[in-house]
Coordinates of N, CA and C in Angstrom, one line a residue:
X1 N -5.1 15.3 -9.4 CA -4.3 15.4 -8.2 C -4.7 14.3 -7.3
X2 N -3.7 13.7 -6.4 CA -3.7 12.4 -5.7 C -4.4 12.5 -4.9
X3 N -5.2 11.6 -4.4 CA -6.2 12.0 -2.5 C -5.2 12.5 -1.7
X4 N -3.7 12.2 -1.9 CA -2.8 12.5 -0.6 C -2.5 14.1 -0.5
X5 N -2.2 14.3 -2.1 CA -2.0 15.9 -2.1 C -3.0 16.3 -1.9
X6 N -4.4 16.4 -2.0 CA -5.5 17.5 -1.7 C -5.8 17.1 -0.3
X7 N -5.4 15.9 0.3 CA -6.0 15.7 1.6 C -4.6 17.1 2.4
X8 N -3.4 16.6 2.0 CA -2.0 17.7 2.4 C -2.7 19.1 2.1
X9 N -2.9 19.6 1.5 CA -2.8 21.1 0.4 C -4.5 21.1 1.8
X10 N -5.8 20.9 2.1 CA -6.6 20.9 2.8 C -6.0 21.4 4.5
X11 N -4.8 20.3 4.7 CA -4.7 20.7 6.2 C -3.3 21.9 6.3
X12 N -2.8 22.3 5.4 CA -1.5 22.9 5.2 C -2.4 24.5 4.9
X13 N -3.7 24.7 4.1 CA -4.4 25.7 4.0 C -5.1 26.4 5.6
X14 N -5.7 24.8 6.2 CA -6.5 25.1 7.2 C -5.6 25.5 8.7
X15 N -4.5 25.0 8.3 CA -3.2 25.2 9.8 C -3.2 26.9 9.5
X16 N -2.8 27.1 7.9 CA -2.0 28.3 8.3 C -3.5 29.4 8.2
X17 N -4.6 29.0 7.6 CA -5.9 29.8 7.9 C -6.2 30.1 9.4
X18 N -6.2 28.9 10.4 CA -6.3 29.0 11.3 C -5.4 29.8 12.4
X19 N -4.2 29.8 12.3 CA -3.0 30.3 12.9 C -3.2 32.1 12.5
X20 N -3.5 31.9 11.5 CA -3.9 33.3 11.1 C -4.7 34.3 12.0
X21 N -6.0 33.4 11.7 CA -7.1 33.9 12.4 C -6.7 34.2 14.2
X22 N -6.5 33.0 15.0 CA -5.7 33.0 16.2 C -4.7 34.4 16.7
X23 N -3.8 34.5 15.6 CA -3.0 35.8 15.8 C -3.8 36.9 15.7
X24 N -4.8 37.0 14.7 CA -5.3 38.3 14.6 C -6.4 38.6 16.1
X25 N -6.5 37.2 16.2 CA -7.7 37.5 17.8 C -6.9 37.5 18.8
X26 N -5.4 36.9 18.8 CA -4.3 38.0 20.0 C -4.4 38.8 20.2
X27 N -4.1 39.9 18.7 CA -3.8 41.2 18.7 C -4.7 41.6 18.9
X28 N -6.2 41.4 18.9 CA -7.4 42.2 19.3 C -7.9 42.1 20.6
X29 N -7.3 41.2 21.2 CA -7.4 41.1 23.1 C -6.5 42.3 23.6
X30 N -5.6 42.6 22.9 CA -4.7 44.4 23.7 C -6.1 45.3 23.5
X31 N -6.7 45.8 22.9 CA -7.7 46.6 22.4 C -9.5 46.1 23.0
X32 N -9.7 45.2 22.5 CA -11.2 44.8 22.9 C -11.1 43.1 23.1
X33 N -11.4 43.2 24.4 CA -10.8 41.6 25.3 C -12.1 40.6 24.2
X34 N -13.2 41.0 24.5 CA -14.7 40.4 24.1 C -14.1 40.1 22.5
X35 N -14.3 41.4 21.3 CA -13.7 40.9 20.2 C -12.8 39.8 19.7
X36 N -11.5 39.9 20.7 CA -10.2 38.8 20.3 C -10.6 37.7 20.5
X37 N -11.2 37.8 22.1 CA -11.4 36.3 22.4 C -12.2 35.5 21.1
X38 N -13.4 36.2 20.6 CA -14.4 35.7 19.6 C -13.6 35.5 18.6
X39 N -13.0 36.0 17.7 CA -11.9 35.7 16.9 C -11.1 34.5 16.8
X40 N -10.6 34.3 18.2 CA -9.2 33.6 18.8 C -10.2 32.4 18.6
X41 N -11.4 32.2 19.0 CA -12.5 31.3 19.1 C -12.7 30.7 18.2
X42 N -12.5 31.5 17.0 CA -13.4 31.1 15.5 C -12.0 30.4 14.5
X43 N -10.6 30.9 15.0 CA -9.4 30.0 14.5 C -9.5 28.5 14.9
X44 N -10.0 28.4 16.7 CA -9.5 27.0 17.3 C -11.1 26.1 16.6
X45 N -11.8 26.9 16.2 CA -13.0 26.3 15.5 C -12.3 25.7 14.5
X46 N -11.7 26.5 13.8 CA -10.8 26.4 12.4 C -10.2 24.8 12.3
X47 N -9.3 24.9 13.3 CA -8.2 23.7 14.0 C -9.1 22.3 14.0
X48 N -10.3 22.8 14.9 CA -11.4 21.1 15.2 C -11.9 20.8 14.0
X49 N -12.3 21.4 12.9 CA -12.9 21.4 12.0 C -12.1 20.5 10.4
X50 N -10.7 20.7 10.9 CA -9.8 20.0 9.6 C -10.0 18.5 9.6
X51 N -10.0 17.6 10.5 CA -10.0 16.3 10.7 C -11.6 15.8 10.3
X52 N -12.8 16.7 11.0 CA -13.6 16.6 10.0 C -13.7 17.2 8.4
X53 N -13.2 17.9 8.1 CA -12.8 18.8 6.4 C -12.3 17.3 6.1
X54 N -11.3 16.6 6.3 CA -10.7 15.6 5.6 C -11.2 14.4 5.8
X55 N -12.0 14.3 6.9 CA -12.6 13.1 6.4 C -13.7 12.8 5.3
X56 N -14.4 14.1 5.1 CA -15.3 14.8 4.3 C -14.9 14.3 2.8
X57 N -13.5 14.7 2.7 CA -12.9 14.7 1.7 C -12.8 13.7 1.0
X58 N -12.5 12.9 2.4 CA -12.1 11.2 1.4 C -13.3 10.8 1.5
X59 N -14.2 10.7 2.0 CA -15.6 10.6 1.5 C -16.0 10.6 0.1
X60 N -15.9 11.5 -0.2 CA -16.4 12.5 -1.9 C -15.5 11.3 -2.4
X61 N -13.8 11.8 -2.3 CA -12.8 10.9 -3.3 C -13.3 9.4 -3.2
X62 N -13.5 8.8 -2.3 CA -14.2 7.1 -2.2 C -15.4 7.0 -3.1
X63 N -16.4 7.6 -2.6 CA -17.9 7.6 -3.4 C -17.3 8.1 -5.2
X64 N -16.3 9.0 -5.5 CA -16.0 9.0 -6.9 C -15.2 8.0 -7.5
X65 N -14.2 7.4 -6.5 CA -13.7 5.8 -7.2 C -14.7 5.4 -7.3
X66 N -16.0 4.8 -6.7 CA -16.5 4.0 -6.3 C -16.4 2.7 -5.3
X67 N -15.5 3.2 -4.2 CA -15.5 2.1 -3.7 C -16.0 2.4 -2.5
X68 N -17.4 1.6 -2.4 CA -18.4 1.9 -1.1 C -17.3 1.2 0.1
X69 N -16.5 0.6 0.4 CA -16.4 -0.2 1.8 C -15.9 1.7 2.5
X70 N -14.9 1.9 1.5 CA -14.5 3.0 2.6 C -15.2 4.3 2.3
X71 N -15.9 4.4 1.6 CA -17.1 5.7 1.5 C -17.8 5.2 2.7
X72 N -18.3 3.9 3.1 CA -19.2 4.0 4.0 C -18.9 3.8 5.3
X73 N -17.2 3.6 5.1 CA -16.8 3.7 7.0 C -16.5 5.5 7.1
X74 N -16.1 6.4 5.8 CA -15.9 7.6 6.1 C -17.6 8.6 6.3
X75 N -18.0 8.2 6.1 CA -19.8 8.6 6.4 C -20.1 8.1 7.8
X76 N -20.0 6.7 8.2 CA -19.9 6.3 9.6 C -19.2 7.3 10.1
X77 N -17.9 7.6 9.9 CA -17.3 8.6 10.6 C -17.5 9.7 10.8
X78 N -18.7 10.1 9.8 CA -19.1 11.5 9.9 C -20.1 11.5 11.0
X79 N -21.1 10.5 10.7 CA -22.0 10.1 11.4 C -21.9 10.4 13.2
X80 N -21.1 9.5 13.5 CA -20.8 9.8 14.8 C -20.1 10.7 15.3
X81 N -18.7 11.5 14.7 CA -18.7 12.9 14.9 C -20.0 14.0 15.2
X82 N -20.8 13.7 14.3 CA -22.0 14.7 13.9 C -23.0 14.5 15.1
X83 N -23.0 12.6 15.5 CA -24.0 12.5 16.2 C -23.4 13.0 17.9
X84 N -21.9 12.9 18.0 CA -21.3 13.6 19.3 C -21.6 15.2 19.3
X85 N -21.2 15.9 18.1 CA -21.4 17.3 19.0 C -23.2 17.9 18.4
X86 N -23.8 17.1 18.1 CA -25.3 17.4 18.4 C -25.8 16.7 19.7
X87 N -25.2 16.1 20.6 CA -24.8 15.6 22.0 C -24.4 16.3 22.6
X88 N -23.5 17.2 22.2 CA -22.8 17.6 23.2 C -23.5 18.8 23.2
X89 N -24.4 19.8 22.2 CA -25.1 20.7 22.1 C -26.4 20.6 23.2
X90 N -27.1 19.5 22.8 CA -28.4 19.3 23.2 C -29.0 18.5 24.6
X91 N -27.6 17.9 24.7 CA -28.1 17.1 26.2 C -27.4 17.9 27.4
X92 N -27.6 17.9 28.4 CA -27.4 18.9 29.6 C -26.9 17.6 30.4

């Protein structure tokens, strides 16, 4: 399978995982506000999380062609993703 289709089939899984999750933490804000919201929470986690999932991705797929230039700008890119929200965690 192509990097383009698994990178597609990756965010087409994670939209409709996420959209899922989202609706189900709607429906649970009529009933228990606390519950839904946590839910509703853990879908839009879902959503931030795809752009890192795919960069991830082509990572793996680079490092298995072997071609370091873009394995090592997609690692860079992990890098500083990773180094921003352990930033955004830790500094006040």
């Amino acid at each position: 399978m192509s990097l383009e289709r698994q990178l597609a089939r990756l965010l087409a899984a994670g939209t409709i995982a996420g959209t899922i999750v989202v609706a189900i933490g709607f429906a649970l804000v009529c009933g228990d506000v606390r519950a839904g919201v946590t839910v509703e929470t853990i879908g839009i986690v879902a959503f931030v999380a795809l752009p890192i999932a795919r960069v991830a991705v082509m990572l793996v797929a680079f490092a298995r062609l072997r071609d370091r230039k873009y394995a090592l700008i997609a690692a860079l890119v992990l890098a500083v993703i990773g180094t921003g929200a352990w930033l955004g965690l830790h500094v006040h």
